[in-house]
Amino acid sequence: MLKYIGKRLLGLIPVLLGVSILVFLIMQLTPGDPALIMLGPKATATELATIRHQLGLDLPIWQQYLRWITNIFRGDWGYSIHYKQPVLDLILQRFGATMLLTAAAMIIATVFGVLAGVVSATRQYSFADRFMMTASLVGFCLPVFWLGLILQLFFGIRLGWLPVSDMHSPGVTALGDTLLHLILPAFTLAIASMATIARMTRSSMLEVTRQDFIRTAKAKGVSKHNIAYKHALRNSLIPVITVVGSQFGYLLSGEVLLEVVFNWPGLGSLMVSGILYRDFPLVQGTILFVATVYVLVSLGVDLLYAAFDPRITY
């Protein structure tokens, strides 16, 4: 197992290097002069030349990239042009809020998605099956930012049941208040993933229930409940786990706009503000950090396979 983990971690290095090169080149094509943004339109040519030299902007592109990626490995992720703070400090400050929202959405999507898939599979072609699959299709097609605005309007403004923005109420830091603010954004973010997980669970369950060991269990008189949840569900979880792992990346990308809609203080809103202010070091660092988290989660998903399927060994 340790040897496998070591190989996978080494395999992540070229992936992250490829992501870093792509992000760096895209930011180079983005219009805007970081030196001019930092000093303002009244800066003199001498001041602009000085700050460009300090930032290394007067070097060839390949030298700028090598300087940036070398500093990354040293723990220096650059300095935010807009916030006037180290990029890594800003990322770590916002990372907790993003992971809280992602984890809550992932739990909601996994629990309700798997339950919906099991119900649909055990009642194939029934009204419940057709209703859940239609609802999952609709949920998958809805844009996250639009759904967030609709839920804000209905549950927050019209009914007044839930807060519509921020992570805390002003002057309040209690856990209950945070959980109350978490409900709308987490549920909004979970809808599309829930639909995907439900459809995959149904498909995998139907495939497993046609196998010989399920027919043997039925012949022995095992109850339908035990067949569905003890035998069929566990043996159908491998493709479901794969989908859950891939949905983690989807949730991270979906948070970029959702955090702006709900004014959630996470990495998504930080990245958007970096784009708006042409804060190149901040955008590059945030994207690279999110990519690193995603590939580490993918590794964790691969390791979970052996826990649910004893036939798999590393």
XYZ file of N, CA and C in Angstrom, residues 42-298:
771
model
N -1.144 57.214 -12.401
C -0.284 58.394 -12.277
C 1.198 58.034 -12.123
N 1.521 56.749 -12.184
C 2.909 56.327 -11.999
C 3.764 56.777 -13.176
N 4.994 57.113 -12.880
C 5.932 57.525 -13.931
C 6.552 56.302 -14.591
N 7.174 56.518 -15.736
C 7.810 55.416 -16.464
C 8.933 54.789 -15.638
N 9.653 55.613 -14.889
C 10.739 55.093 -14.053
C 10.193 54.196 -12.939
N 9.114 54.625 -12.318
C 8.506 53.818 -11.254
C 7.981 52.501 -11.797
N 7.370 52.551 -12.982
C 6.861 51.323 -13.592
C 8.000 50.368 -13.927
N 9.079 50.910 -14.458
C 10.230 50.064 -14.809
C 10.840 49.438 -13.556
N 10.872 50.196 -12.468
C 11.443 49.668 -11.219
C 10.610 48.519 -10.670
N 9.295 48.696 -10.637
C 8.436 47.653 -10.074
C 8.401 46.428 -10.984
N 8.478 46.639 -12.302
C 8.535 45.491 -13.220
C 9.812 44.690 -12.994
N 10.903 45.380 -12.720
C 12.159 44.681 -12.452
C 12.085 43.908 -11.137
N 11.448 44.509 -10.131
C 11.311 43.831 -8.843
C 10.446 42.581 -8.957
N 9.403 42.658 -9.783
C 8.509 41.512 -9.967
C 9.033 40.518 -10.995
N 10.082 40.862 -11.699
C 10.622 39.976 -12.723
C 9.856 40.013 -14.020
N 9.042 41.050 -14.235
C 8.219 41.134 -15.440
C 9.022 41.528 -16.670
N 10.253 41.982 -16.454
C 11.092 42.341 -17.598
C 11.891 41.148 -18.120
N 11.716 39.983 -17.515
C 12.406 38.767 -17.945
C 11.604 38.063 -19.036
N 12.240 37.191 -19.826
C 11.485 36.363 -20.774
C 10.449 35.502 -20.040
N 9.409 35.062 -20.747
C 8.310 34.328 -20.119
C 8.804 33.067 -19.436
N 9.713 32.325 -20.105
C 10.159 31.063 -19.515
C 10.933 31.295 -18.228
N 11.674 32.405 -18.159
C 12.376 32.723 -16.926
C 11.410 33.163 -15.827
N 10.348 33.875 -16.222
C 9.330 34.251 -15.237
C 8.670 33.018 -14.641
N 8.383 32.030 -15.510
C 7.745 30.799 -15.016
C 8.669 30.042 -14.075
N 9.931 29.884 -14.472
C 10.882 29.165 -13.624
C 11.044 29.863 -12.270
N 11.056 31.173 -12.300
C 11.183 31.925 -11.046
C 9.951 31.699 -10.167
N 8.778 31.708 -10.795
C 7.533 31.532 -10.029
C 7.437 30.121 -9.455
N 7.658 29.096 -10.273
C 7.493 27.721 -9.806
C 8.567 27.346 -8.800
N 9.765 27.890 -8.937
C 10.828 27.649 -7.956
C 10.460 28.241 -6.602
N 9.903 29.436 -6.635
C 9.453 30.057 -5.384
C 8.303 29.268 -4.752
N 7.441 28.677 -5.585
C 6.343 27.857 -5.063
C 6.892 26.698 -4.247
N 7.879 26.004 -4.787
C 8.479 24.878 -4.068
C 9.178 25.327 -2.789
N 9.590 26.556 -2.742
C 10.229 27.093 -1.526
C 9.206 27.585 -0.510
N 7.941 27.577 -0.874
C 6.901 28.057 0.024
C 6.510 29.501 -0.191
N 7.107 30.151 -1.186
C 6.786 31.543 -1.502
C 5.839 31.554 -2.704
N 4.550 31.770 -2.454
C 3.525 31.736 -3.504
C 3.291 33.110 -4.116
N 4.103 34.056 -3.798
C 3.953 35.389 -4.362
C 3.237 36.336 -3.426
N 3.025 37.557 -3.914
C 2.433 38.629 -3.116
C 1.243 39.202 -3.869
N 0.096 39.249 -3.205
C -1.121 39.729 -3.838
C -1.019 41.216 -4.170
N -1.334 41.546 -5.407
C -1.274 42.944 -5.838
C -2.379 43.761 -5.185
N -3.568 43.192 -5.079
C -4.718 43.935 -4.555
C -4.770 43.930 -3.032
N -4.583 42.757 -2.417
C -4.739 42.643 -0.967
C -3.471 43.017 -0.191
N -2.341 43.146 -0.892
C -1.078 43.522 -0.251
C -0.695 42.524 0.846
N -0.943 41.238 0.585
C -0.592 40.184 1.533
C 0.011 39.006 0.767
N 0.759 38.132 1.455
C 1.254 36.924 0.787
C 0.098 36.062 0.280
N 0.247 35.532 -0.924
C -0.830 34.757 -1.543
C -1.170 33.525 -0.718
N -0.165 32.820 -0.211
C -0.420 31.596 0.553
C -1.198 31.894 1.828
N -0.917 33.012 2.471
C -1.664 33.384 3.682
C -3.132 33.619 3.350
N -3.405 34.300 2.240
C -4.789 34.539 1.835
C -5.508 33.228 1.521
N -4.817 32.323 0.830
C -5.431 31.037 0.470
C -5.775 30.236 1.723
N -4.856 30.165 2.663
C -5.093 29.392 3.881
C -6.195 30.024 4.733
N -6.317 31.348 4.692
C -7.394 32.008 5.432
C -8.765 31.636 4.884
N -8.857 31.478 3.571
C -10.145 31.201 2.927
C -10.415 29.704 2.740
N -9.383 28.885 2.860
C -9.525 27.465 2.546
C -10.531 26.763 3.462
N -10.543 27.128 4.735
C -11.464 26.489 5.678
C -12.916 26.689 5.290
N -13.276 27.910 4.879
C -14.666 28.189 4.481
C -15.049 27.398 3.231
N -14.115 27.293 2.283
C -14.389 26.535 1.063
C -14.567 25.051 1.359
N -13.701 24.483 2.193
C -13.810 23.072 2.512
C -15.068 22.769 3.318
N -15.488 23.683 4.171
C -16.725 23.500 4.916
C -17.915 23.414 3.965
N -17.979 24.332 3.014
C -19.072 24.326 2.056
C -19.002 23.100 1.149
N -17.803 22.732 0.697
C -17.646 21.572 -0.173
C -18.017 20.281 0.549
N -17.551 20.139 1.792
C -17.853 18.930 2.558
C -19.347 18.798 2.828
N -19.989 19.909 3.183
C -21.438 19.863 3.437
C -22.203 19.481 2.171
N -21.832 20.090 1.045
C -22.499 19.761 -0.215
C -22.240 18.318 -0.625
N -21.011 17.836 -0.390
C -20.667 16.457 -0.746
C -21.450 15.464 0.085
N -21.617 15.739 1.383
C -22.400 14.850 2.254
C -23.857 14.817 1.822
N -24.433 15.992 1.551
C -25.831 16.047 1.108
C -26.007 15.301 -0.206
N -25.114 15.558 -1.156
C -25.241 14.924 -2.471
C -25.069 13.412 -2.382
N -24.128 12.947 -1.578
C -23.862 11.509 -1.486
C -24.999 10.777 -0.778
N -25.422 11.288 0.366
C -26.467 10.604 1.139
C -27.779 10.555 0.367
N -28.257 11.689 -0.088
C -29.549 11.710 -0.783
C -29.453 11.114 -2.183
N -28.296 11.262 -2.832
C -28.120 10.677 -4.154
C -28.131 9.161 -4.112
N -27.408 8.582 -3.151
C -27.389 7.122 -3.024
C -28.765 6.602 -2.637
N -29.433 7.259 -1.697
C -30.773 6.815 -1.291
C -31.755 6.867 -2.463
N -31.698 7.952 -3.226
C -32.594 8.063 -4.380
C -32.289 6.989 -5.412
N -31.012 6.707 -5.628
C -30.644 5.672 -6.585
C -31.092 4.293 -6.151
N -30.968 3.985 -4.860
C -31.404 2.680 -4.348
C -32.911 2.533 -4.465
N -33.647 3.570 -4.089
C -35.112 3.519 -4.192
C -35.541 3.325 -5.644
N -34.904 4.036 -6.567
C -35.251 3.902 -7.981
C -34.941 2.506 -8.502
N -33.801 1.946 -8.079
C -33.412 0.625 -8.562
C -34.313 -0.468 -8.011
N -34.706 -0.361 -6.740
C -35.550 -1.394 -6.133
C -37.010 -1.265 -6.559
N -37.380 -0.132 -7.130
C -38.752 0.061 -7.627
C -38.708 0.486 -9.097
N -38.005 -0.287 -9.874
C -37.787 0.051 -11.284
C -39.104 0.194 -12.036
N -39.198 1.277 -12.839
C -40.335 1.609 -13.690
C -41.581 2.023 -12.898
N -41.442 2.196 -11.586
C -42.567 2.688 -10.797
C -42.642 4.209 -10.903
N -43.683 4.775 -10.291
C -43.814 6.233 -10.296
C -42.638 6.882 -9.574
N -42.207 6.281 -8.445
C -41.077 6.835 -7.688
C -39.807 6.836 -8.533
N -39.604 5.757 -9.299
C -38.424 5.667 -10.159
C -38.450 6.753 -11.221
N -39.563 6.885 -11.905
C -39.660 7.887 -12.974
C -39.546 9.301 -12.416
N -40.171 9.541 -11.267
C -40.118 10.879 -10.673
C -38.691 11.257 -10.284
N -37.981 10.336 -9.623
C -36.625 10.636 -9.171
C -35.660 10.811 -10.323
N -35.790 10.000 -11.361
C -34.888 10.137 -12.500
C -35.168 11.420 -13.282
N -36.457 11.801 -13.378
C -36.786 13.075 -14.035
C -36.266 14.256 -13.216
N -36.457 14.176 -11.898
C -35.975 15.244 -11.027
C -34.449 15.347 -11.086
N -33.770 14.208 -11.160
C -32.307 14.236 -11.239
C -31.838 14.857 -12.548
N -32.561 14.591 -13.626
C -32.197 15.187 -14.911
C -32.371 16.702 -14.883
N -33.483 17.144 -14.297
C -33.729 18.585 -14.179
C -32.669 19.234 -13.293
N -32.371 18.593 -12.154
C -31.370 19.143 -11.243
C -29.994 19.233 -11.860
N -29.662 18.263 -12.708
C -28.358 18.274 -13.366
C -28.240 19.425 -14.365
N -29.358 19.814 -14.976
C -29.330 20.836 -16.029
C -29.407 22.265 -15.491
N -29.789 22.433 -14.234
C -29.963 23.783 -13.702
C -28.611 24.443 -13.425
N -28.393 25.665 -13.904
C -27.147 26.384 -13.567
C -27.078 26.681 -12.069
N -25.916 26.487 -11.481
C -25.769 26.622 -10.036
C -26.063 28.047 -9.579
N -25.526 29.034 -10.288
C -25.716 30.423 -9.843
C -27.174 30.839 -9.957
N -27.892 30.363 -11.001
C -29.312 30.699 -11.163
C -30.144 30.053 -10.062
N -29.859 28.771 -9.780
C -30.587 28.082 -8.720
C -30.354 28.752 -7.377
N -29.121 29.206 -7.135
C -28.834 29.900 -5.890
C -29.653 31.175 -5.733
N -29.775 31.933 -6.804
C -30.578 33.164 -6.754
C -32.049 32.863 -6.498
N -32.578 31.799 -7.135
C -33.983 31.430 -6.936
C -34.228 31.003 -5.495
N -33.335 30.180 -4.935
C -33.501 29.734 -3.548
C -33.358 30.904 -2.573
N -32.464 31.832 -2.876
C -32.353 33.032 -2.040
C -33.659 33.814 -2.042
N -34.224 33.987 -3.227
C -35.458 34.761 -3.356
C -36.607 34.109 -2.613
N -36.724 32.778 -2.727
C -37.883 32.081 -2.158
C -37.736 31.855 -0.655
N -36.629 31.168 -0.245
C -36.480 30.789 1.158
C -35.924 31.921 2.022
N -35.163 32.825 1.419
C -34.562 33.879 2.211
C -35.358 35.156 2.263
N -35.828 35.618 1.077
C -36.488 36.921 1.018
C -37.999 36.797 1.217
N -38.637 35.891 0.477
C -40.101 35.771 0.590
C -40.525 35.106 1.894
N -39.957 33.947 2.207
C -40.354 33.224 3.412
C -39.581 33.683 4.642
N -38.352 34.158 4.453
C -37.543 34.622 5.574
C -37.067 33.511 6.494
N -36.969 32.293 5.983
C -36.567 31.167 6.811
C -35.057 31.092 7.010
N -34.306 31.435 5.970
C -32.862 31.214 5.998
C -32.109 32.467 5.576
N -30.903 32.678 6.103
C -30.074 33.811 5.653
C -29.595 33.581 4.222
N -29.408 34.654 3.498
C -29.100 34.540 2.066
C -27.661 34.889 1.728
N -26.868 35.331 2.689
C -25.488 35.698 2.362
C -24.609 35.618 3.599
N -23.302 35.607 3.348
C -22.272 35.590 4.379
C -22.220 34.230 5.091
N -21.172 34.071 5.871
C -20.958 32.841 6.628
C -21.446 32.974 8.071
N -21.527 34.206 8.554
C -22.003 34.482 9.913
C -22.906 35.702 9.878
N -23.755 35.796 10.876
C -24.482 37.039 11.093
C -23.520 38.053 11.706
N -23.770 39.354 11.510
C -22.859 40.371 12.059
C -22.689 40.238 13.566
N -21.453 40.088 13.996
C -21.161 39.991 15.422
C -21.438 38.641 16.050
N -21.787 37.626 15.236
C -22.113 36.296 15.757
C -21.150 35.287 15.155
N -20.574 34.425 15.997
C -19.651 33.385 15.517
C -20.052 32.004 16.022
N -21.279 31.842 16.496
C -21.720 30.557 17.035
C -21.842 29.521 15.923
N -21.643 28.243 16.275
C -21.708 27.162 15.309
C -23.101 27.051 14.688
N -24.131 27.213 15.506
C -25.493 27.113 14.991
C -25.781 28.164 13.931
N -25.269 29.359 14.121
C -25.462 30.419 13.140
C -24.741 30.087 11.833
N -23.530 29.515 11.927
C -22.790 29.120 10.728
C -23.535 28.031 9.960
N -24.058 27.042 10.680
C -24.800 25.954 10.030
C -26.063 26.486 9.356
N -26.691 27.476 9.961
C -27.889 28.065 9.365
C -27.540 28.772 8.054
N -26.422 29.479 8.041
C -25.974 30.148 6.815
C -25.487 29.144 5.768
N -25.134 27.951 6.207
C -24.577 26.939 5.307
C -25.650 26.215 4.503
N -26.879 26.210 4.983
C -27.924 25.368 4.387
C -28.166 25.704 2.919
N -28.448 26.959 2.610
C -28.793 27.320 1.230
C -27.637 27.104 0.253
N -26.439 27.616 0.517
C -25.355 27.391 -0.455
C -24.976 25.920 -0.596
N -24.978 25.162 0.507
C -24.613 23.745 0.426
C -25.645 22.964 -0.375
N -26.919 23.219 -0.130
C -27.968 22.510 -0.870
C -27.933 22.890 -2.345
N -27.719 24.167 -2.635
C -27.633 24.614 -4.025
C -26.479 23.931 -4.753
N -25.333 23.873 -4.098
C -24.156 23.266 -4.707
C -24.315 21.763 -4.883
N -25.109 21.140 -4.011
C -25.232 19.678 -4.023
C -26.211 19.158 -5.070
N -27.093 19.989 -5.597
C -28.181 19.512 -6.449
C -27.663 18.731 -7.654
N -26.775 19.314 -8.436
C -26.300 18.657 -9.651
C -25.524 17.382 -9.328
N -24.689 17.413 -8.299
C -23.942 16.217 -7.910
C -24.877 15.139 -7.390
N -25.902 15.533 -6.655
C -26.881 14.584 -6.172
C -27.552 13.849 -7.329
N -27.879 14.584 -8.378
C -28.512 13.976 -9.546
C -27.577 12.972 -10.220
N -26.320 13.337 -10.364
C -25.348 12.442 -10.999
C -25.142 11.172 -10.179
N -25.007 11.318 -8.873
C -24.803 10.160 -8.001
C -26.030 9.257 -8.000
N -27.225 9.844 -7.997
C -28.447 9.043 -8.009
C -28.546 8.192 -9.274
N -28.263 8.770 -10.412
C -28.349 8.026 -11.664
C -27.285 6.923 -11.735
N -26.089 7.219 -11.266
C -25.046 6.188 -11.263
C -25.376 5.063 -10.297
N -25.899 5.413 -9.104
C -26.279 4.385 -8.130
C -27.364 3.481 -8.691
N -28.352 4.058 -9.325
C -29.437 3.253 -9.920
C -28.892 2.309 -10.975
N -28.076 2.829 -11.872
C -27.530 2.002 -12.945
C -26.679 0.861 -12.393
N -25.827 1.166 -11.411
C -24.958 0.150 -10.836
C -25.755 -0.886 -10.048
N -26.770 -0.437 -9.313
C -27.618 -1.360 -8.557
C -28.355 -2.316 -9.479
N -28.895 -1.809 -10.566
C -29.627 -2.670 -11.505
C -28.707 -3.723 -12.122
N -27.476 -3.326 -12.380
C -26.520 -4.296 -12.941
C -26.183 -5.389 -11.929
N -26.009 -5.016 -10.668
C -25.652 -5.987 -9.639
C -26.821 -6.921 -9.329
N -28.041 -6.400 -9.313
C -29.193 -7.231 -8.954
C -29.486 -8.325 -9.978
N -28.872 -8.249 -11.142
C -29.063 -9.294 -12.145
C -28.024 -10.414 -12.028
N -27.118 -10.301 -11.084
C -26.071 -11.302 -10.960
C -26.537 -12.506 -10.145
N -25.770 -13.603 -10.250
C -26.190 -14.888 -9.680
C -26.296 -14.857 -8.164
N -25.371 -14.148 -7.490
C -25.409 -14.196 -6.023
C -26.653 -13.514 -5.461
N -27.213 -12.563 -6.202
C -28.470 -11.932 -5.761
C -29.617 -12.910 -5.919
N -29.640 -13.654 -7.017
C -30.683 -14.666 -7.201
C -30.574 -15.757 -6.138
N -29.351 -16.102 -5.769
C -29.159 -17.101 -4.708
C -29.697 -16.583 -3.382
N -29.415 -15.298 -3.088
C -29.925 -14.712 -1.844
C -31.450 -14.697 -1.824
N -32.066 -14.397 -2.951
C -33.530 -14.425 -3.017
C -34.054 -15.839 -2.805
N -33.365 -16.832 -3.395
C -33.798 -18.218 -3.256
C -33.701 -18.697 -1.814
N -32.742 -18.134 -1.050
C -32.589 -18.509 0.351
C -33.608 -17.823 1.250
N -34.382 -16.910 0.705
C -35.389 -16.221 1.485
C -34.900 -14.978 2.198
N -33.761 -14.427 1.769
C -33.259 -13.187 2.366
C -34.239 -12.051 2.056
N -34.473 -11.196 3.038
C -35.447 -10.117 2.863
C -34.981 -9.135 1.785
N -35.940 -8.450 1.184
C -35.621 -7.477 0.133
C -34.734 -6.351 0.669
N -34.981 -5.953 1.910
C -34.192 -4.885 2.505
C -32.725 -5.289 2.609
N -32.461 -6.507 3.107
C -31.077 -6.970 3.237
C -30.421 -7.159 1.879
N -31.186 -7.653 0.903
C -30.637 -7.824 -0.440
C -30.222 -6.474 -1.019
N -31.087 -5.479 -0.835
C -30.824 -4.168 -1.434
C -29.652 -3.458 -0.767
N -29.661 -3.415 0.582
C -28.689 -2.573 1.278
C -27.442 -3.328 1.733
N -27.548 -4.646 1.961
C -26.399 -5.391 2.451
C -25.614 -6.059 1.331
N -26.320 -6.553 0.313
C -25.652 -7.280 -0.756
C -25.465 -6.420 -2.011
N -26.577 -5.909 -2.548
C -26.498 -5.201 -3.832
C -25.775 -3.862 -3.708
N -26.105 -3.082 -2.684
C -25.541 -1.734 -2.580
C -24.027 -1.777 -2.407
N -23.533 -2.619 -1.504
C -22.092 -2.654 -1.269
C -21.337 -3.066 -2.525
N -21.873 -4.017 -3.276
C -21.189 -4.485 -4.473
C -21.334 -3.523 -5.645
N -22.175 -2.526 -5.511
C -22.341 -1.539 -6.585
C -21.687 -0.208 -6.259
N -20.920 -0.133 -5.163
C -20.387 1.144 -4.712
C -19.127 1.586 -5.449
N -18.412 0.687 -6.131
C -17.167 1.079 -6.782
C -17.388 2.183 -7.820
N -18.298 2.014 -8.779
C -18.525 3.138 -9.712
C -19.107 4.363 -9.031
N -19.876 4.158 -7.963
C -20.443 5.300 -7.239
C -19.333 6.102 -6.567
N -18.359 5.415 -5.960
C -17.231 6.103 -5.323
C -16.449 6.901 -6.360
N -16.283 6.315 -7.550
C -15.572 7.036 -8.615
C -16.291 8.335 -8.965
N -17.617 8.254 -9.069
C -18.398 9.457 -9.395
C -18.322 10.469 -8.265
N -18.385 10.000 -7.023
C -18.300 10.912 -5.873
C -16.972 11.655 -5.889
N -15.878 10.935 -6.189
C -14.578 11.590 -6.257
C -14.501 12.632 -7.354
N -15.071 12.302 -8.517
C -15.052 13.272 -9.615
C -15.932 14.478 -9.312
N -17.017 14.251 -8.552
C -17.912 15.356 -8.215
C -17.257 16.346 -7.260
N -16.249 15.901 -6.524
C -15.538 16.827 -5.641
C -14.921 17.959 -6.455
N -14.306 17.600 -7.585
C -13.750 18.630 -8.460
C -14.819 19.529 -9.034
N -15.975 18.936 -9.369
C -17.088 19.741 -9.882
C -17.565 20.738 -8.828
N -17.640 20.291 -7.578
C -18.096 21.180 -6.514
C -17.119 22.331 -6.301
N -15.829 22.041 -6.363
C -14.837 23.107 -6.206
C -14.954 24.146 -7.319
N -15.189 23.671 -8.541
C -15.330 24.621 -9.647
C -16.654 25.371 -9.569
N -17.714 24.688 -9.108
C -19.014 25.347 -8.987
C -19.051 26.405 -7.910
N -18.150 26.299 -6.942
C -18.135 27.273 -5.851
C -17.664 28.648 -6.296
N -16.972 28.719 -7.423
C -16.407 30.005 -7.849
C -17.515 31.052 -7.983
N -18.590 30.707 -8.693
C -19.706 31.642 -8.845
C -20.642 31.602 -7.646
N -20.821 30.412 -7.059
C -21.766 30.293 -5.952
C -21.322 31.119 -4.750
N -20.021 31.145 -4.465
C -19.538 31.928 -3.335
C -19.761 33.416 -3.559
N -19.746 33.847 -4.805
C -20.043 35.245 -5.100
C -21.531 35.517 -4.871
N -22.389 34.590 -5.303
C -23.841 34.763 -5.144
C -24.214 34.852 -3.669
N -23.618 33.979 -2.847
C -23.946 33.941 -1.421
C -22.953 34.726 -0.561
N -22.030 35.432 -1.194
C -21.019 36.208 -0.468
C -20.294 35.330 0.562
N -19.975 34.110 0.151
C -19.303 33.157 1.035
C -17.791 33.418 0.986
N -17.139 33.586 2.118
C -15.717 34.007 2.125
C -14.753 32.849 1.889
N -14.805 32.244 0.707
C -13.946 31.114 0.394
C -13.002 31.401 -0.751
N -12.394 30.329 -1.275
C -11.431 30.481 -2.359
C -12.091 30.935 -3.653
N -13.347 30.552 -3.870
C -14.035 30.948 -5.097
C -14.181 32.451 -5.204
N -14.696 33.077 -4.144
C -14.838 34.542 -4.158
C -13.476 35.221 -4.195
N -12.478 34.603 -3.574
C -11.120 35.160 -3.617
C -10.579 35.138 -5.044
N -10.839 34.044 -5.762
C -10.368 33.933 -7.137
C -11.060 34.939 -8.051
N -12.363 35.113 -7.859
C -13.105 36.073 -8.675
C -12.597 37.491 -8.440
N -12.351 37.837 -7.192
C -11.821 39.180 -6.921
C -10.432 39.341 -7.520
N -9.640 38.261 -7.520
C -8.319 38.330 -8.145
C -8.412 38.563 -9.642
N -9.406 37.929 -10.278
C -9.606 38.128 -11.717
C -10.069 39.556 -11.998
N -10.993 40.053 -11.201
C -11.526 41.399 -11.424
C -10.445 42.475 -11.259
N -9.544 42.273 -10.302
C -8.491 43.259 -10.038
C -7.190 42.949 -10.780
N -7.237 41.950 -11.699
C -6.045 41.549 -12.464
C -4.885 41.195 -11.521
N -5.228 40.507 -10.433
C -4.236 40.108 -9.440
C -3.634 38.771 -9.879
N -2.636 38.828 -10.754
C -2.090 37.623 -11.375
C -1.496 36.640 -10.368
N -0.676 37.063 -9.415
C -0.136 36.091 -8.451
C -1.224 35.386 -7.653
N -2.276 36.108 -7.295
C -3.356 35.515 -6.506
C -4.126 34.471 -7.317
N -4.457 34.786 -8.558
C -5.206 33.855 -9.402
C -4.378 32.602 -9.675
N -3.113 32.778 -10.028
C -2.243 31.634 -10.315
C -2.106 30.734 -9.086
N -1.875 31.331 -7.937
C -1.698 30.551 -6.723
C -2.959 29.822 -6.308
N -4.111 30.485 -6.434
C -5.372 29.861 -6.030
C -5.707 28.668 -6.914
N -5.556 28.824 -8.223
C -5.860 27.721 -9.129
C -4.925 26.539 -8.885
N -3.653 26.806 -8.688
C -2.695 25.724 -8.432
C -3.010 25.026 -7.111
N -3.423 25.767 -6.111
C -3.764 25.176 -4.820
C -5.002 24.286 -4.944
N -6.023 24.761 -5.643
C -7.241 23.966 -5.832
C -6.933 22.696 -6.623
N -6.088 22.801 -7.641
C -5.712 21.621 -8.415
C -4.986 20.599 -7.545
N -4.132 21.068 -6.651
C -3.419 20.160 -5.749
C -4.387 19.426 -4.831
N -5.353 20.155 -4.276
C -6.352 19.525 -3.412
C -7.146 18.477 -4.190
N -7.499 18.790 -5.421
C -8.308 17.871 -6.219
C -7.572 16.564 -6.502
N -6.311 16.643 -6.894
C -5.582 15.410 -7.220
C -5.328 14.589 -5.956
N -5.162 15.228 -4.811
C -5.003 14.478 -3.561
C -6.295 13.769 -3.175
N -7.426 14.418 -3.418
C -8.711 13.766 -3.162
C -8.905 12.578 -4.107
N -8.486 12.705 -5.353
C -8.581 11.597 -6.300
C -7.758 10.402 -5.821
